């Protein structure tokens, strides 16, 4: 049977804190031969050209080191100061330094050279995310003929935003060297199709550039999911219950409104707190009876726009505290640190409302995990941004425009006032959708499409079915 090779910028770490994606792909690799390939997390002056193999909790991982300069240009530079803001339609937050592209390309070439040395001709290669768009091109330039798939974990940009990215044509040509490109949502496939069908050829420098030929690349939506059953179990585990008791002691009978997000400008955190401020302004009866907990672990904090987002959030949380706090009541708690999945499952279980309001998001797995963790008899309500990929899967959430803080404030009020039977009905539909879009089926569905002949006989029928409904 062919081996599976998973490639991503970060590789899974040691210990139990792995996210749903790492757990699902671990499972894929435990059922067939293969390995995970990526950056080691180490920066050195003279990285060795070959990868080092390591066993990480039973998973075979091959890693390479990078130089500090290359890593800066590739990760903080081209990936996170150009691609990330542009793909999230925040061109105002993009910083364009042309030399970053060379570093981005160099790192992809380094990945390709080290990976090629490990590849067998029939290995199936599955590349993840925007850091590695050129990897198939670089592998193919070195002679690789393998089936290579790419999965984008963030939204695909509209054509205008794409045209604003330096070297966008080369990047799109890079995408055309994959056999299969997977996106989060139908919205992303539509944006891609719009670009592919109406490519504006560049006349820069007097040459009409050739348009990109996508005829050999399949592009489709493969909405990622979580493991809702695992979250249901985790939410009643001793660690989750400990967190619930701790919170109940602190909050008494107040109802919890919960946000859990990396501290990233795409998550709409200041707008969310502003909506909460409007909720308290418009509904004096709710003061002292609700509490907003925003968990926001810092992220990419070497980048100026991330520091500014953090400052903006500090300022608005301070404003809401100053306006509403009393000596014996605080309207909100804002925690800038990460929690493990068991503690988060406890928080999700306790929350009356989850506020998942990114300005734009690939899927948003917090929405999936919150649904999985609910008590079926007394579930909480999901207030969800219509600009998260999850909105396509969860129409029974209260869908809001996160830029419209009046609308979000009103959705919060409706969520807090929602009768139990309506909460149950909505949750049942949401849980059915979360089960249907679980992460195991997502991984099998993608691989079945990338390499239809690779499964052993016992699983082929199931996998083909999954591919047909993906
Ligand atoms: O959502 C995209 C993503 O790259 C995820 O795959 C990852 O978990 C997250 O952003 C955090 O990214 P970083 O590796 O930059 O911390």
mmCIF file of N, CA, C and O and ligand atoms in Angstrom, residues 9-10 21 75 80 84 88 128-131 153-155 184 262 264 267 298-300 306 361-363, ligand 1:
data_model
loop_
_atom_site.group_PDB
_atom_site.id
_atom_site.type_symbol
_atom_site.label_atom_id
_atom_site.label_comp_id
_atom_site.label_asym_id
_atom_site.label_seq_id
_atom_site.Cartn_x
_atom_site.Cartn_y
_atom_site.Cartn_z
ATOM 1 N N UNK A 9 3.960 23.308 8.019
ATOM 2 C CA UNK A 9 5.008 24.143 8.596
ATOM 3 C C UNK A 9 5.378 23.626 9.983
ATOM 4 O O UNK A 9 6.509 23.249 10.231
ATOM 5 N N UNK A 10 4.390 23.583 10.883
ATOM 6 C CA UNK A 10 4.657 23.043 12.222
ATOM 7 C C UNK A 10 4.334 21.566 12.220
ATOM 8 O O UNK A 10 3.362 21.140 11.592
ATOM 9 N N UNK A 21 -6.909 18.376 14.276
ATOM 10 C CA UNK A 21 -6.253 18.029 13.015
ATOM 11 C C UNK A 21 -5.121 17.051 13.265
ATOM 12 O O UNK A 21 -5.003 16.017 12.590
ATOM 13 N N UNK A 75 8.020 33.047 7.312
ATOM 14 C CA UNK A 75 6.897 32.895 8.259
ATOM 15 C C UNK A 75 6.287 34.248 8.644
ATOM 16 O O UNK A 75 5.138 34.538 8.300
ATOM 17 N N UNK A 80 2.795 35.495 6.840
ATOM 18 C CA UNK A 80 1.876 36.102 7.813
ATOM 19 C C UNK A 80 1.735 37.622 7.727
ATOM 20 O O UNK A 80 0.863 38.186 8.399
ATOM 21 N N UNK A 84 -1.440 35.983 4.795
ATOM 22 C CA UNK A 84 -2.525 35.918 5.798
ATOM 23 C C UNK A 84 -3.471 37.115 5.711
ATOM 24 O O UNK A 84 -4.686 36.935 5.546
ATOM 25 N N UNK A 88 -7.377 36.990 4.157
ATOM 26 C CA UNK A 88 -8.479 37.367 5.052
ATOM 27 C C UNK A 88 -9.091 38.713 4.667
ATOM 28 O O UNK A 88 -9.819 39.327 5.449
ATOM 29 N N UNK A 128 -0.093 20.925 3.692
ATOM 30 C CA UNK A 128 -1.072 21.747 4.406
ATOM 31 C C UNK A 128 -0.672 23.219 4.489
ATOM 32 O O UNK A 128 0.411 23.542 4.982
ATOM 33 N N UNK A 129 -1.547 24.047 3.999
ATOM 34 C CA UNK A 129 -1.608 25.476 4.305
ATOM 35 C C UNK A 129 -0.685 26.403 3.522
ATOM 36 O O UNK A 129 0.233 25.994 2.829
ATOM 37 N N UNK A 130 -0.995 27.697 3.720
ATOM 38 C CA UNK A 130 -0.487 28.767 2.862
ATOM 39 C C UNK A 130 1.018 28.963 2.934
ATOM 40 O O UNK A 130 1.596 29.603 2.064
ATOM 41 N N UNK A 131 1.663 28.421 3.962
ATOM 42 C CA UNK A 131 3.121 28.549 4.034
ATOM 43 C C UNK A 131 3.802 27.764 2.891
ATOM 44 O O UNK A 131 4.928 28.047 2.546
ATOM 45 N N UNK A 153 -6.098 25.838 4.947
ATOM 46 C CA UNK A 153 -6.840 25.930 6.208
ATOM 47 C C UNK A 153 -7.438 27.316 6.434
ATOM 48 O O UNK A 153 -8.087 27.540 7.449
ATOM 49 N N UNK A 154 -7.171 28.242 5.538
ATOM 50 C CA UNK A 154 -7.699 29.606 5.698
ATOM 51 C C UNK A 154 -8.572 29.922 4.480
ATOM 52 O O UNK A 154 -8.580 29.163 3.514
ATOM 53 N N UNK A 155 -9.310 31.036 4.507
ATOM 54 C CA UNK A 155 -10.177 31.316 3.350
ATOM 55 C C UNK A 155 -9.358 31.614 2.102
ATOM 56 O O UNK A 155 -8.222 32.087 2.199
ATOM 57 N N UNK A 184 -11.871 25.058 2.406
ATOM 58 C CA UNK A 184 -12.759 24.879 3.547
ATOM 59 C C UNK A 184 -14.230 24.927 3.155
ATOM 60 O O UNK A 184 -15.048 24.203 3.697
ATOM 61 N N UNK A 262 -7.338 32.550 19.038
ATOM 62 C CA UNK A 262 -5.992 33.120 19.023
ATOM 63 C C UNK A 262 -6.126 34.633 18.933
ATOM 64 O O UNK A 262 -7.068 35.150 18.328
ATOM 65 N N UNK A 264 -5.780 37.335 17.194
ATOM 66 C CA UNK A 264 -5.515 37.603 15.776
ATOM 67 C C UNK A 264 -6.570 38.592 15.281
ATOM 68 O O UNK A 264 -7.760 38.463 15.627
ATOM 69 N N UNK A 267 -10.052 37.633 13.992
ATOM 70 C CA UNK A 267 -11.072 37.060 14.885
ATOM 71 C C UNK A 267 -12.116 38.084 15.343
ATOM 72 O O UNK A 267 -13.082 37.721 16.013
ATOM 73 N N UNK A 298 -1.883 34.709 22.992
ATOM 74 C CA UNK A 298 -1.124 35.523 22.039
ATOM 75 C C UNK A 298 -0.579 34.687 20.889
ATOM 76 O O UNK A 298 -0.317 33.501 21.041
ATOM 77 N N UNK A 299 -0.435 35.339 19.742
ATOM 78 C CA UNK A 299 -0.081 34.633 18.528
ATOM 79 C C UNK A 299 0.773 35.561 17.670
ATOM 80 O O UNK A 299 0.479 36.759 17.609
ATOM 81 N N UNK A 300 1.795 35.038 17.021
ATOM 82 C CA UNK A 300 2.604 35.796 16.034
ATOM 83 C C UNK A 300 2.964 37.191 16.561
ATOM 84 O O UNK A 300 2.847 38.197 15.848
ATOM 85 N N UNK A 306 -0.242 42.422 15.011
ATOM 86 C CA UNK A 306 -0.744 41.566 16.100
ATOM 87 C C UNK A 306 -0.596 42.294 17.434
ATOM 88 O O UNK A 306 -1.475 42.219 18.296
ATOM 89 N N UNK A 361 -12.953 33.759 8.379
ATOM 90 C CA UNK A 361 -12.265 32.595 8.941
ATOM 91 C C UNK A 361 -12.397 31.425 7.983
ATOM 92 O O UNK A 361 -13.385 31.341 7.253
ATOM 93 N N UNK A 362 -11.392 30.528 8.013
ATOM 94 C CA UNK A 362 -11.433 29.354 7.152
ATOM 95 C C UNK A 362 -12.642 28.513 7.512
ATOM 96 O O UNK A 362 -13.670 28.533 6.833
ATOM 97 N N UNK A 363 -12.558 27.764 8.608
ATOM 98 C CA UNK A 363 -13.700 27.015 9.117
ATOM 99 C C UNK A 363 -14.138 27.581 10.452
ATOM 100 O O UNK A 363 -15.232 28.045 10.651
HETATM 101 O O1 LIG B 1 -5.631 28.704 10.827
HETATM 102 C C1 LIG B 1 -4.445 28.582 10.139
HETATM 103 C C2 LIG B 1 -3.303 28.197 11.032
HETATM 104 O O2 LIG B 1 -2.119 28.147 10.284
HETATM 105 C C3 LIG B 1 -3.538 26.861 11.708
HETATM 106 O O3 LIG B 1 -3.222 25.781 10.890
HETATM 107 C C4 LIG B 1 -2.667 27.025 12.926
HETATM 108 O O4 LIG B 1 -3.054 26.181 13.965
HETATM 109 C C5 LIG B 1 -2.897 28.470 13.283
HETATM 110 O O5 LIG B 1 -3.133 29.128 12.076
HETATM 111 C C6 LIG B 1 -1.772 29.063 14.104
HETATM 112 O O6 LIG B 1 -0.736 29.411 13.289
HETATM 113 P P1 LIG B 1 0.783 29.583 13.704
HETATM 114 O O7 LIG B 1 1.463 28.328 13.283
HETATM 115 O O8 LIG B 1 1.224 30.773 12.942
HETATM 116 O O9 LIG B 1 0.836 29.790 15.185
#
